[in-house]
Amino acid sequence: MPLLRGGSLFGAPGLCLALSALLAGGSAAFSAETSTVAAESETGQPGPSGAQPPPPAASPSSAANAPAAQAQQFKENHLLGDWGGLRSSLWEKGIQAEVLLITDPYGNPSGGLERGFTTYSMVSADLKVDTGKTLGLKGGQFHVGFAVNFGTQLSQDVVGNTFPIQSSDVAPPGPRLTTLSYSQSLFDDRLNVRLGRLSIDSLYGEEFAASSYFRQFTSVAFNAIPFAIFYNAPGALGYPATTWGARARYRPAGDVYVMAGLYNADPAVGEASVHGLDFTFRGPAFGIGEIGWMRNQGPQATGLPGNLKLGGFVLGGSVPAYDSTQTRGGRHGFYLVGDQALTRLGAKAEGRQLGVFGSLVTAPDEAVSPMPLFFSTGLVVNGPFASRPKDVLALGVAYGGYSAALRRQQQAEALLDAAIRPQVSELTIELSYALQLLPGLTLQPGVQYLIRPGGSPATSNALALGVNAVVSF
């Protein structure tokens, strides 16, 4: 029987706004090159699926008219604009507030464990305080954030696949603290250190293994960093979950940077029942490091921008090995992320271009790594039509191969429990088109085809259809 869960299509206020704007024939006002400004996590604007991150906030010292320019930027990038002048007034005092709604009404008319339709959503609120303006401590920033997820998760509750279909399906339902951190830039911004309650990815800007191209998709197979990092290291918490951590980034000169982080990797601190307020240090430790090359991204660069990132991660502690009575540690992996603009479809300032991206994650020890191989690749077109320069067309493929040792264990268990389905691999194909209807309002219809949902050949391939709506207030 088909299922209807999580409210009707009009149960999410953001989607109602989006549909109204579509009928009204609104147009968007975003402009940005489709390049990844690597690791500018504490200065960037939000980059939700289907929307390019707008330029970072201007510095008041950059020009005499900076407040007016910033007020105009708020109007161009947020549905409620400058909040009647309050937003720019706070910005002049060093305070930046962001409120974001992401809602995903999606259904699977065929395939999966069951057929159904659900809506899943997330509302986030963040406050950033520039200590240079408020306390005279140049280069510092406090960041506090909260989020609440609500609705029914289509992947977990209906389809049974591994890569979440809905972009807001990054945490179970419930409210939580997402960020409580302090960052400090030193040596003319060459070194940036961040401490506090963190995650290894970010809703605002970027942390590890990121690409702005990933944000153009609805499926969490792409959005926001390669899925297998979390899947193979369950204590590596991603937004909106948060844990104690420290991250340092050093950019010696030019277009190369190095970045490393160390985090408390106790999975219990990310559970919905503790709401991000478990401040214990039970461990184990999770470490991650990255070196990146940002090609053609300086202010005077005229070439096509691109990024290349190489990293590795390790999770401490030991766990029972698959298909064995022993325990073992050493869970680790490596990743490669790249994106490259291939051609511009107009003037550079328009931000219209065609680009390609790819990611690869390998976790070599199949005895403790459930997904030893993962990759994604695809194309993103910003401004595919001259008449719709702010729209985004995205096509991507993501694949995850499961551990042979895990599969042997599942095959043995399936002899006693027919409900267990040995996992081989899962593949997601997504095609979506994001319409930027109004400043801060994006409507992204999409289709996803899921091959072997949950990794099992016994589960029929699924077709998922729906809309991702993003409202930046």
C-alpha positions as semicolon CSV with decimal commas, in nm:
position;residue;x (nm);y (nm);z (nm)
1;M;0,000;0,000;0,000
2;P;0,129;0,349;-0,076
3;L;0,209;0,555;0,232
4;L;0,146;0,922;0,302
5;R;0,357;1,046;0,591
6;G;0,502;1,367;0,730
7;G;0,219;1,597;0,621
8;S;0,089;1,705;0,284
9;L;0,280;1,876;0,008
10;F;0,167;2,210;0,152
11;G;0,253;2,121;0,510
12;A;0,588;2,304;0,490
13;P;0,566;2,685;0,487
14;G;0,879;2,723;0,278
15;L;0,732;2,515;-0,003
16;C;0,411;2,714;0,001
17;L;0,617;3,030;-0,048
18;A;0,812;2,865;-0,325
19;L;0,504;2,750;-0,515
20;S;0,344;3,094;-0,478
21;A;0,655;3,257;-0,616
22;L;0,664;3,014;-0,907
23;L;0,307;3,098;-1,000
24;A;0,393;3,465;-0,974
25;G;0,683;3,418;-1,213
26;G;0,943;3,559;-0,978
27;S;1,312;3,570;-1,062
28;A;1,618;3,514;-0,849
29;A;1,898;3,752;-0,764
30;F;2,206;3,542;-0,692
31;S;2,544;3,580;-0,857
32;A;2,855;3,372;-0,798
33;E;3,117;3,176;-0,981
34;T;3,073;2,799;-0,933
35;S;3,409;2,761;-0,765
36;T;3,489;2,625;-0,421
37;V;3,652;2,878;-0,192
38;A;3,817;2,612;0,016
39;A;3,792;2,618;0,392
40;E;3,646;2,967;0,432
41;S;3,401;2,813;0,676
42;E;3,363;3,105;0,911
43;T;3,313;3,384;0,661
44;G;3,101;3,230;0,386
45;Q;2,726;3,252;0,338
46;P;2,503;2,943;0,333
47;G;2,529;2,713;0,034
48;P;2,217;2,494;0,051
49;S;2,132;2,253;-0,227
50;G;2,039;2,419;-0,552
51;A;2,188;2,756;-0,459
52;Q;2,533;2,895;-0,515
53;P;2,683;3,060;-0,208
54;P;2,672;3,437;-0,246
55;P;2,990;3,637;-0,199
56;P;3,121;3,675;0,155
57;A;3,025;3,982;0,353
58;A;3,225;4,291;0,272
59;S;3,466;4,433;0,524
60;P;3,364;4,779;0,654
61;S;3,719;4,900;0,602
62;S;3,716;4,804;0,234
63;A;3,517;5,108;0,125
64;A;3,337;5,405;0,270
65;N;3,003;5,281;0,138
66;A;3,042;4,926;0,272
67;P;2,733;4,941;0,500
68;A;2,512;5,038;0,208
69;A;2,669;4,771;-0,010
70;Q;2,615;4,511;0,261
71;A;2,250;4,613;0,301
72;Q;2,205;4,564;-0,073
73;Q;2,370;4,222;-0,051
74;F;2,128;4,118;0,223
75;K;1,838;4,223;0,000
76;E;1,976;4,020;-0,289
77;N;2,041;3,700;-0,091
78;H;1,756;3,675;0,162
79;L;1,381;3,649;0,122
80;L;1,319;3,907;0,395
81;G;1,605;4,124;0,278
82;D;1,767;4,353;0,533
83;W;1,497;4,296;0,797
84;G;1,399;4,662;0,772
85;G;1,757;4,776;0,826
86;L;1,813;4,561;1,138
87;R;2,042;4,316;0,962
88;S;2,286;4,577;0,830
89;S;2,275;4,759;1,163
90;L;2,377;4,439;1,343
91;W;2,645;4,375;1,079
92;E;2,802;4,715;1,147
93;K;2,827;4,610;1,513
94;G;2,988;4,278;1,417
95;I;2,680;4,056;1,449
96;Q;2,551;3,839;1,166
97;A;2,228;3,638;1,194
98;E;2,108;3,366;0,956
99;V;1,777;3,174;0,950
100;L;1,731;2,896;0,695
101;L;1,452;2,651;0,607
102;I;1,510;2,340;0,398
103;T;1,208;2,120;0,321
104;D;1,192;1,810;0,102
105;P;0,854;1,665;-0,001
106;Y;0,954;1,345;-0,181
107;G;0,792;1,014;-0,270
108;N;0,878;0,687;-0,441
109;P;0,600;0,573;-0,677
110;S;0,789;0,250;-0,744
111;G;1,051;0,025;-0,585
112;G;1,208;0,011;-0,241
113;L;1,077;-0,177;0,062
114;E;0,751;0,020;0,044
115;R;0,597;0,295;-0,166
116;G;0,510;0,625;-0,006
117;F;0,538;1,002;0,020
118;T;0,688;1,202;0,307
119;T;0,802;1,553;0,388
120;Y;1,117;1,607;0,592
121;S;1,247;1,949;0,689
122;M;1,509;2,140;0,884
123;V;1,510;2,492;1,025
124;S;1,843;2,636;1,137
125;A;1,936;2,960;1,313
126;D;2,294;3,086;1,349
127;L;2,455;3,387;1,510
128;K;2,812;3,496;1,439
129;V;2,993;3,768;1,635
130;D;3,302;3,941;1,495
131;T;3,522;4,002;1,799
132;G;3,720;4,264;1,609
133;K;3,415;4,492;1,607
134;T;3,267;4,393;1,942
135;L;3,575;4,336;2,163
136;G;3,863;4,480;1,966
137;L;4,010;4,131;1,914
138;K;4,089;4,134;1,544
139;G;4,040;3,814;1,345
140;G;3,817;3,638;1,600
141;Q;3,465;3,506;1,566
142;F;3,213;3,341;1,799
143;H;2,956;3,118;1,631
144;V;2,648;2,964;1,792
145;G;2,387;2,768;1,600
146;F;2,070;2,568;1,654
147;A;1,858;2,348;1,427
148;V;1,544;2,138;1,443
149;N;1,459;1,853;1,206
150;F;1,099;1,738;1,169
151;G;0,884;1,518;0,950
152;T;0,928;1,162;0,822
153;Q;1,247;1,034;0,660
154;L;1,165;0,874;0,325
155;S;1,485;0,670;0,302
156;Q;1,478;0,520;0,653
157;D;1,104;0,479;0,699
158;V;0,984;0,386;0,351
159;V;1,242;0,306;0,081
160;G;1,510;0,144;0,297
161;N;1,807;0,285;0,103
162;T;2,139;0,401;0,249
163;F;2,199;0,737;0,074
164;P;1,927;0,970;0,212
165;I;1,700;1,100;-0,062
166;Q;1,604;1,426;0,113
167;S;1,875;1,688;0,170
168;S;1,738;1,773;0,515
169;D;1,767;1,406;0,618
170;V;2,103;1,457;0,786
171;A;1,979;1,394;1,140
172;P;1,683;1,233;1,321
173;P;1,385;1,451;1,414
174;G;1,435;1,687;1,707
175;P;1,604;2,011;1,813
176;R;1,978;2,036;1,877
177;L;2,269;2,269;1,932
178;T;2,470;2,262;1,610
179;T;2,764;2,493;1,678
180;L;2,931;2,663;1,972
181;S;3,276;2,766;1,856
182;Y;3,543;3,031;1,848
183;S;3,778;3,082;1,554
184;Q;4,084;3,303;1,534
185;S;4,274;3,415;1,225
186;L;4,643;3,500;1,264
187;F;4,938;3,613;1,052
188;D;4,733;3,805;0,795
189;D;4,475;3,526;0,775
190;R;4,731;3,264;0,678
191;L;4,649;3,062;0,989
192;N;4,297;3,000;1,117
193;V;4,225;2,797;1,432
194;R;3,877;2,690;1,537
195;L;3,779;2,537;1,874
196;G;3,459;2,428;2,043
197;R;3,153;2,230;1,944
198;L;3,209;2,152;1,578
199;S;3,129;1,914;1,294
200;I;3,360;1,807;1,012
201;D;3,135;1,965;0,749
202;S;2,941;2,289;0,757
203;L;2,614;2,442;0,643
204;Y;2,791;2,777;0,611
205;G;3,100;2,775;0,391
206;E;3,318;2,464;0,403
207;E;3,527;2,246;0,628
208;F;3,672;1,911;0,511
209;A;3,621;1,725;0,179
210;A;3,382;1,988;0,045
211;S;3,293;2,128;-0,294
212;S;3,034;2,392;-0,381
213;Y;2,924;2,156;-0,659
214;F;2,801;1,904;-0,399
215;R;2,555;2,162;-0,267
216;Q;2,367;2,166;-0,597
217;F;2,211;1,824;-0,525
218;T;1,930;1,706;-0,302
219;S;2,053;1,351;-0,230
220;V;2,287;1,326;0,068
221;A;2,495;1,091;-0,147
222;F;2,639;1,418;-0,285
223;N;2,535;1,691;-0,041
224;A;2,742;1,804;0,151
225;I;3,063;1,591;0,160
226;P;3,134;1,232;0,045
227;F;2,889;1,013;0,237
228;A;3,130;0,726;0,302
229;I;3,344;0,932;0,540
230;F;3,058;0,934;0,789
231;Y;2,951;0,579;0,708
232;N;3,295;0,431;0,776
233;A;3,369;0,648;1,080
234;P;3,042;0,669;1,278
235;G;3,193;0,903;1,537
236;A;3,282;1,158;1,269
237;L;2,987;1,386;1,323
238;G;2,847;1,598;1,043
239;Y;2,611;1,895;1,058
240;P;2,375;1,932;1,243
241;A;2,536;1,694;1,497
242;T;2,817;1,850;1,698
243;T;3,102;1,742;1,923
244;W;3,414;1,885;2,086
245;G;3,688;1,947;1,835
246;A;3,972;2,161;1,709
247;R;4,059;2,250;1,351
248;A;4,360;2,438;1,213
249;R;4,404;2,561;0,858
250;Y;4,727;2,707;0,720
251;R;4,754;2,880;0,387
252;P;5,121;2,967;0,340
253;A;5,076;3,161;0,017
254;G;4,906;3,147;-0,316
255;D;4,666;2,868;-0,396
256;V;4,769;2,584;-0,161
257;Y;4,647;2,516;0,195
258;V;4,674;2,240;0,457
259;M;4,410;2,165;0,719
260;A;4,381;1,920;1,010
261;G;4,124;1,849;1,278
262;L;4,086;1,637;1,592
263;Y;3,744;1,555;1,740
264;N;3,574;1,363;2,018
265;A;3,419;1,076;1,820
266;D;3,171;0,930;2,066
267;P;2,861;0,853;1,852
268;A;2,637;0,896;2,157
269;V;2,692;1,273;2,165
270;G;2,522;1,300;1,827
271;E;2,206;1,114;1,925
272;A;1,880;1,307;1,897
273;S;1,790;1,243;2,261
274;V;2,078;1,460;2,391
275;H;2,000;1,756;2,159
276;G;2,369;1,841;2,104
277;L;2,413;1,907;2,476
278;D;2,624;1,604;2,574
279;F;2,951;1,779;2,662
280;T;3,140;1,465;2,775
281;F;3,481;1,353;2,642
282;R;3,438;0,976;2,628
283;G;3,611;0,937;2,292
284;P;3,752;0,774;2,090
285;A;3,936;1,035;1,887
286;F;3,875;1,108;1,521
287;G;4,147;1,276;1,319
288;I;4,129;1,414;0,967
289;G;4,374;1,603;0,747
290;E;4,362;1,761;0,404
291;I;4,582;1,938;0,154
292;G;4,417;2,142;-0,116
293;W;4,494;2,330;-0,435
294;M;4,264;2,616;-0,534
295;R;4,322;2,684;-0,900
296;N;4,246;3,022;-1,060
297;Q;4,070;3,164;-0,755
298;G;4,270;3,477;-0,678
299;P;4,107;3,816;-0,731
300;Q;4,307;3,874;-1,049
301;A;4,264;3,520;-1,188
302;T;4,110;3,500;-1,534
303;G;4,124;3,123;-1,593
304;L;3,855;2,870;-1,515
305;P;3,843;2,791;-1,141
306;G;3,895;2,446;-0,996
307;N;3,986;2,260;-0,678
308;L;4,175;1,947;-0,587
309;K;4,174;1,807;-0,233
310;L;4,351;1,502;-0,094
311;G;4,284;1,387;0,260
312;G;4,282;1,104;0,507
313;F;4,104;1,015;0,831
314;V;4,146;0,775;1,121
315;L;3,905;0,671;1,397
316;G;4,042;0,544;1,728
317;G;3,905;0,263;1,942
318;S;3,821;-0,094;1,842
319;V;3,505;-0,269;1,726
320;P;3,405;-0,631;1,657
321;A;3,539;-0,733;1,317
322;Y;3,290;-0,854;1,057
323;D;3,262;-1,232;1,015
324;S;3,490;-1,284;1,317
325;T;3,487;-1,322;1,696
326;Q;3,774;-1,076;1,736
327;T;3,784;-0,700;1,779
328;R;4,019;-0,471;1,595
329;G;4,096;-0,102;1,556
330;G;4,269;0,098;1,290
331;R;3,958;0,224;1,110
332;H;4,092;0,466;0,852
333;G;4,044;0,591;0,501
334;F;4,151;0,830;0,227
335;Y;3,960;1,068;0,004
336;L;4,003;1,271;-0,312
337;V;3,773;1,558;-0,409
338;G;3,795;1,767;-0,724
339;D;3,590;2,011;-0,927
340;Q;3,667;2,211;-1,238
341;A;3,481;2,466;-1,447
342;L;3,502;2,351;-1,810
343;T;3,365;2,650;-1,994
344;R;3,186;2,978;-1,930
345;L;2,847;3,035;-2,086
346;G;2,871;3,411;-2,057
347;A;3,080;3,681;-1,895
348;K;3,272;3,585;-1,583
349;A;3,066;3,820;-1,366
350;E;2,745;3,640;-1,467
351;G;2,864;3,314;-1,308
352;R;2,716;3,106;-1,593
353;Q;2,931;2,803;-1,659
354;L;2,953;2,428;-1,701
355;G;3,160;2,234;-1,448
356;V;3,248;1,877;-1,355
357;F;3,313;1,726;-1,012
358;G;3,421;1,399;-0,860
359;S;3,496;1,235;-0,527
360;L;3,655;0,908;-0,421
361;V;3,668;0,753;-0,074
362;T;3,847;0,431;0,013
363;A;3,855;0,260;0,353
364;P;4,091;-0,033;0,294
365;D;4,020;-0,252;0,599
366;E;3,700;-0,434;0,503
367;A;3,694;-0,616;0,839
368;V;3,578;-0,294;1,011
369;S;3,477;-0,061;0,724
370;P;3,121;-0,119;0,596
371;M;3,172;0,079;0,271
372;P;3,535;0,040;0,155
373;L;3,469;0,205;-0,183
374;F;3,264;0,514;-0,264
375;F;3,271;0,753;-0,556
376;S;3,057;1,027;-0,705
377;T;3,079;1,230;-1,022
378;G;2,864;1,457;-1,231
379;L;2,805;1,782;-1,413
380;V;2,667;2,113;-1,288
381;V;2,549;2,394;-1,515
382;N;2,502;2,735;-1,358
383;G;2,278;2,954;-1,574
384;P;2,198;2,697;-1,844
385;F;1,985;2,953;-2,030
386;A;2,066;3,316;-2,090
387;S;1,708;3,404;-1,996
388;R;1,746;3,214;-1,664
389;P;2,103;3,301;-1,558
390;K;2,053;3,205;-1,192
391;D;1,911;2,855;-1,242
392;V;2,118;2,542;-1,182
393;L;2,102;2,211;-1,369
394;A;2,271;1,917;-1,193
395;L;2,332;1,555;-1,296
396;G;2,524;1,317;-1,071
397;V;2,600;0,951;-1,001
398;A;2,707;0,816;-0,662
399;Y;2,814;0,457;-0,585
400;G;2,889;0,278;-0,260
401;G;3,033;-0,074;-0,247
402;Y;2,987;-0,273;0,074
403;S;3,247;-0,480;0,258
404;A;3,284;-0,843;0,149
405;A;3,348;-0,938;0,513
406;L;3,024;-0,769;0,617
407;R;2,840;-0,949;0,339
408;R;2,968;-1,291;0,454
409;Q;2,847;-1,215;0,805
410;Q;2,507;-1,107;0,675
411;Q;2,478;-1,420;0,459
412;A;2,536;-1,639;0,764
413;E;2,283;-1,440;0,969
414;A;2,027;-1,457;0,686
415;L;2,013;-1,836;0,728
416;L;1,845;-1,775;1,065
417;D;1,662;-1,449;0,987
418;A;1,506;-1,407;0,643
419;A;1,463;-1,032;0,704
420;I;1,840;-0,978;0,676
421;R;1,941;-0,880;0,322
422;P;2,314;-0,910;0,243
423;Q;2,450;-0,584;0,103
424;V;2,647;-0,562;-0,222
425;S;2,632;-0,203;-0,347
426;E;2,400;0,095;-0,386
427;L;2,394;0,348;-0,668
428;T;2,206;0,678;-0,688
429;I;2,149;0,882;-1,004
430;E;2,007;1,232;-0,961
431;L;1,886;1,486;-1,214
432;S;1,754;1,815;-1,077
433;Y;1,684;2,170;-1,185
434;A;1,696;2,454;-0,934
435;L;1,489;2,764;-1,003
436;Q;1,600;3,069;-0,808
437;L;1,263;3,234;-0,785
438;L;1,324;3,523;-0,547
439;P;1,621;3,642;-0,344
440;G;1,677;3,371;-0,084
441;L;1,415;3,137;-0,233
442;T;1,501;2,826;-0,435
443;L;1,271;2,556;-0,569
444;Q;1,447;2,244;-0,698
445;P;1,238;1,968;-0,861
446;G;1,435;1,647;-0,895
447;V;1,430;1,281;-0,986
448;Q;1,646;1,012;-0,829
449;Y;1,685;0,652;-0,943
450;L;1,814;0,415;-0,677
451;I;1,972;0,087;-0,785
452;R;1,980;-0,183;-0,512
453;P;1,835;0,035;-0,232
454;G;2,011;-0,049;0,091
455;G;2,271;-0,240;-0,106
456;S;2,057;-0,551;-0,152
457;P;1,974;-0,704;-0,492
458;A;1,661;-0,841;-0,322
459;T;1,517;-0,488;-0,296
460;S;1,367;-0,358;-0,619
461;N;1,517;-0,046;-0,776
462;A;1,334;0,268;-0,667
463;L;1,228;0,589;-0,839
464;A;1,204;0,896;-0,616
465;L;1,038;1,219;-0,725
466;G;1,000;1,543;-0,536
467;V;1,104;1,900;-0,467
468;N;1,376;2,050;-0,250
469;A;1,280;2,397;-0,129
470;V;1,531;2,629;0,041
471;V;1,436;2,958;0,205
472;S;1,702;3,189;0,347
473;F;1,521;3,442;0,562
